[in-house]
mmCIF file of C-alpha atoms in Angstrom:
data_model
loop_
_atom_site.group_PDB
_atom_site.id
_atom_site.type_symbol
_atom_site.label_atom_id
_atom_site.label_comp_id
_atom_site.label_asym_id
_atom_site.label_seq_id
_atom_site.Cartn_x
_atom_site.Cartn_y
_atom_site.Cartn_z
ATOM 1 C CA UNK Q 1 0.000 0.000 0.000
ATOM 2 C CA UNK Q 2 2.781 2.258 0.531
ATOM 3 C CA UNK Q 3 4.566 1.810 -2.793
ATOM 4 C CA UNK Q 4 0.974 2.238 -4.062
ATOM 5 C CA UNK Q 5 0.589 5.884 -2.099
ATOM 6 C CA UNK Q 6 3.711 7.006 -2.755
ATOM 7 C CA UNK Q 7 3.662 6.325 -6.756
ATOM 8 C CA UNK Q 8 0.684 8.586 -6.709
ATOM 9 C CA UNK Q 9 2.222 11.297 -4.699
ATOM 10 C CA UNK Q 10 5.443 10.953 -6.845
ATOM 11 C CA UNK Q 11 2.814 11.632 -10.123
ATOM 12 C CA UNK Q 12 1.714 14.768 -8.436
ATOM 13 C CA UNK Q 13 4.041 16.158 -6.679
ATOM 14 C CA UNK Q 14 7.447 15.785 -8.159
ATOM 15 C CA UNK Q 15 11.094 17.319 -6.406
ATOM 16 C CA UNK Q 16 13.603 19.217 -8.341
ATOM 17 C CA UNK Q 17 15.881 16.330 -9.009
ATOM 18 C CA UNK Q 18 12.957 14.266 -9.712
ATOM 19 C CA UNK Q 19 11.894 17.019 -12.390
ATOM 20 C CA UNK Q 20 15.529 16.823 -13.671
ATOM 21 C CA UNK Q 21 15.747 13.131 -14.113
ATOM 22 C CA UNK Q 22 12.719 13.599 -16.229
ATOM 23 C CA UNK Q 23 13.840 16.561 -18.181
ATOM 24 C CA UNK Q 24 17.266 14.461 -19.037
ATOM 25 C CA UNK Q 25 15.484 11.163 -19.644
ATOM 26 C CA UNK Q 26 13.245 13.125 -22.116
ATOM 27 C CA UNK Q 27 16.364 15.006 -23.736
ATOM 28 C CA UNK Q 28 15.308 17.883 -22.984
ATOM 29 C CA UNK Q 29 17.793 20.828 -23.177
ATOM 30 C CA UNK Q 30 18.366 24.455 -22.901
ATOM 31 C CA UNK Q 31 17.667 27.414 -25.516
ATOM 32 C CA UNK Q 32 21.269 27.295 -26.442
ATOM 33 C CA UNK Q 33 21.471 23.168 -27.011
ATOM 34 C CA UNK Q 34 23.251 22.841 -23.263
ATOM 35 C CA UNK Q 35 21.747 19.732 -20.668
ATOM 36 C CA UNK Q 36 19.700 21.410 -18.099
ATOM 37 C CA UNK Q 37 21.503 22.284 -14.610
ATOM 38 C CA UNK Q 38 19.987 22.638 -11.036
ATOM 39 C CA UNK Q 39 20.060 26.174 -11.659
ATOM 40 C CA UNK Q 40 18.851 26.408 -14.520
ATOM 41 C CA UNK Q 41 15.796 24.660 -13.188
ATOM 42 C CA UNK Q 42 15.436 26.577 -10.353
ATOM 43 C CA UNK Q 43 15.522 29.908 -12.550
ATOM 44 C CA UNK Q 44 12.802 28.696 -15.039
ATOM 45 C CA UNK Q 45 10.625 27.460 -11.535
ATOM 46 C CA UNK Q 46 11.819 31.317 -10.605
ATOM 47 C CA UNK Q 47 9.843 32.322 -13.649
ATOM 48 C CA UNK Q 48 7.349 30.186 -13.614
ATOM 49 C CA UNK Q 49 6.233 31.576 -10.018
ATOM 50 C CA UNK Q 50 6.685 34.966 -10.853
ATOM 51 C CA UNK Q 51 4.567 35.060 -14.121
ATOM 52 C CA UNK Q 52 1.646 32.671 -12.479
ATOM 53 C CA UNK Q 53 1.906 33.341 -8.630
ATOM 54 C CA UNK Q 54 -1.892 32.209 -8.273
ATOM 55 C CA UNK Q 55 -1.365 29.083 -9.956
ATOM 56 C CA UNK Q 56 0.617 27.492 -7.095
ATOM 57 C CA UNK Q 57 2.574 25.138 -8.762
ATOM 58 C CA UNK Q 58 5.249 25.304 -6.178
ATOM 59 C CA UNK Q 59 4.768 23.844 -2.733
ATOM 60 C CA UNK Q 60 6.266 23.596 0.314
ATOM 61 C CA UNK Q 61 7.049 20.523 2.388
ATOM 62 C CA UNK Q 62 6.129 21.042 6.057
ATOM 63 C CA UNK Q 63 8.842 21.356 8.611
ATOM 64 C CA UNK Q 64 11.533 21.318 5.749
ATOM 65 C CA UNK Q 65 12.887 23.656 2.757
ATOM 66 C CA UNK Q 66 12.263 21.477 0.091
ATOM 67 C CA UNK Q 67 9.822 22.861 -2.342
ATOM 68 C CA UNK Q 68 8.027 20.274 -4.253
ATOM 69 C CA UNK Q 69 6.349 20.958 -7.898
ATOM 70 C CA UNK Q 70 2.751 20.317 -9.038
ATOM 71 C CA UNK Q 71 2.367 18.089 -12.375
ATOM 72 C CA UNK Q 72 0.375 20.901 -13.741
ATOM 73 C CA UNK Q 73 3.875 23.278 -13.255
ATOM 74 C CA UNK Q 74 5.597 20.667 -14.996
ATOM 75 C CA UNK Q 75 3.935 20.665 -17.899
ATOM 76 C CA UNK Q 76 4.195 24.281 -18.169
ATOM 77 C CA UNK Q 77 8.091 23.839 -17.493
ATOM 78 C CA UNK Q 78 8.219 21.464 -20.532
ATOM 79 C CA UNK Q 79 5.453 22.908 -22.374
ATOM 80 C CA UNK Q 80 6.457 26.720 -22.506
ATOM 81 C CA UNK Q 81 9.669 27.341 -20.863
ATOM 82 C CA UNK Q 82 12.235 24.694 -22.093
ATOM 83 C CA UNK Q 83 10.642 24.777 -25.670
ATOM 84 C CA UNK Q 84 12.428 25.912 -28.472
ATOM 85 C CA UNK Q 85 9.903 26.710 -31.031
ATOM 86 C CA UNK Q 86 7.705 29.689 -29.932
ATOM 87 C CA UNK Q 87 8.474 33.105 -27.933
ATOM 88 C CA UNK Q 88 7.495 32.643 -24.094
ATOM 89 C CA UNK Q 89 4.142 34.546 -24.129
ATOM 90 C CA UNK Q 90 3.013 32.477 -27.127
ATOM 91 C CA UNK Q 91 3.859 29.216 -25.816
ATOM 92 C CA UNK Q 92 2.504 30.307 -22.957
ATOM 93 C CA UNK Q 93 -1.257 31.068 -24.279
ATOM 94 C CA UNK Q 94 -1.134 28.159 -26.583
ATOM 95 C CA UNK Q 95 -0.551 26.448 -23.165
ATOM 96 C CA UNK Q 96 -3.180 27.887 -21.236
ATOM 97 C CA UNK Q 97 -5.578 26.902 -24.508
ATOM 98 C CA UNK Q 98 -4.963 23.790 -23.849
ATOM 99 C CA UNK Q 99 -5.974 23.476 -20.132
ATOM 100 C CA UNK Q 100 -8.692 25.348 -20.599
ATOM 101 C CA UNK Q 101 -9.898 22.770 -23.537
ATOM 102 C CA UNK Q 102 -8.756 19.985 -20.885
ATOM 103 C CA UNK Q 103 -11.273 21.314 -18.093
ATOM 104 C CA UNK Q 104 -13.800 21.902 -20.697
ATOM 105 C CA UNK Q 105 -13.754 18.110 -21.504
ATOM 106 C CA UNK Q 106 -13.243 16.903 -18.008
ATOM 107 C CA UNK Q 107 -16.110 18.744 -16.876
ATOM 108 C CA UNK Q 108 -18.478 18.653 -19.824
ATOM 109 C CA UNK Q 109 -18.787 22.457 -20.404
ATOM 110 C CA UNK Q 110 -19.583 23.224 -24.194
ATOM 111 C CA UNK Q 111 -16.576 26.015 -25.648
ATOM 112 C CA UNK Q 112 -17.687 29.591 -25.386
ATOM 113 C CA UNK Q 113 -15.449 31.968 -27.387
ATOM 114 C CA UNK Q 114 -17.424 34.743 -26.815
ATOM 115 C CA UNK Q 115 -17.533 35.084 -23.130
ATOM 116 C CA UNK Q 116 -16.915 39.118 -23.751
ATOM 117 C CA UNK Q 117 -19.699 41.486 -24.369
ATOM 118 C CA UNK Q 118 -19.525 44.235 -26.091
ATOM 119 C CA UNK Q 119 -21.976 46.327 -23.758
ATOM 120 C CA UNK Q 120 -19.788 45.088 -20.816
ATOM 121 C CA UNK Q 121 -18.935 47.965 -17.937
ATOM 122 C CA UNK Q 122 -15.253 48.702 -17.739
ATOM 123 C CA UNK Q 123 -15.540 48.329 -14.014
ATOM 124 C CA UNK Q 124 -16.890 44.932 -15.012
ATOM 125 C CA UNK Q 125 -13.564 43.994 -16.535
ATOM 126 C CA UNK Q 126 -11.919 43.970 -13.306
ATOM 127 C CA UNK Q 127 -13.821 40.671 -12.086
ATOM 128 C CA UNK Q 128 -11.468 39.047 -15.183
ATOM 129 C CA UNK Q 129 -8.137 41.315 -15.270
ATOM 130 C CA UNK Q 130 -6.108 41.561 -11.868
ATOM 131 C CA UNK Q 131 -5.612 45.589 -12.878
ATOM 132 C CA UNK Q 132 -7.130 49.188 -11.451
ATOM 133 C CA UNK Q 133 -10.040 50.538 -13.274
ATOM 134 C CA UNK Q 134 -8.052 53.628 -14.677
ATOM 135 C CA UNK Q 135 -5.142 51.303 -16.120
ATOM 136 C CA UNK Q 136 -8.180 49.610 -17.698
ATOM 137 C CA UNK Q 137 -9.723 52.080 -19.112
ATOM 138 C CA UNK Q 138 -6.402 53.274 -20.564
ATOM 139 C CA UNK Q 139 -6.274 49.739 -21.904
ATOM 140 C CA UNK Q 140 -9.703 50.061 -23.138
ATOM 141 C CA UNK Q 141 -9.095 53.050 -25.201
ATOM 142 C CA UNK Q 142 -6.383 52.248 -26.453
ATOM 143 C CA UNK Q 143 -7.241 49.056 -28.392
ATOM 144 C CA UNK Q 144 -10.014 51.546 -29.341
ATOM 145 C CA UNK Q 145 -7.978 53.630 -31.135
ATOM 146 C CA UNK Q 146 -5.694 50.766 -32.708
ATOM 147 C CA UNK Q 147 -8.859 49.193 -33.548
#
């Protein structure tokens, strides 16, 4: 039962070295052709917390320093920041497409494209966009103006 247990935390929640095993045994490398180092994981984990702190894909074990990674930050290590193809914000909306097409078939909800209305208050827009109303209504006018 134990073996059992921990396989399933090991799937979830996976250490740095654990990550880098997988990363290697996938041949997965830097930008620049170069095996991945500790550090270099621990600067794309760096990134990957400070461009999605409310996804928290890092935790914390209790009563220790070790900081343990959720699958889901995994895939977006592998996915968006050790790809080679695509600029990082690209890779990383293609990414976010794809989880959101994940939940949409786990959970059975029919694909709505056009969840913005037109008629929709700016102050509305805050309920969807982390940012102040002015900086939004900046926002707002200029994409106006760009058209």
């Amino acid at each position: 039962m134990y073996t059992d247990s921990q396989q399933i935390l090991d799937s979830i929640f996976l250490s740095y070295n654990k990550i880098l095993n997988r990363l290697h045994a996938l041949g997965i490398t830097t930008k620049h052709g170069k095996e991945i180092s500790h550090m270099d994981l621990r600067k794309a984990i760096d990134v990957m917390v400070e461009k999605h702190p409310t996804c928290r894909w890092r935790s914390e074990k209790i009563r220790s320093r070790k900081y343990f990674i959720l699958v889901g930050g995994y895939y977006w290590l592998t996915q968006v920041y050790f790809q080679k193809e695509k600029s990082l914000i690209d890779a990383n909306i293609d990414f976010f497409k794809l989880r959101i097409k994940q939940y949409e078939e786990l959970l059975k909800i029919e694909h709505n494209e056009n969840w913005w209305n037109k008629d929709m208050d700016i102050k509305q827009l805050n309920d969807y966009f982390n940012n102040k109303i002015l900086l939004l209504e900046k926002q707002v006018r200029r994409c106006v103006i760009e058209g």
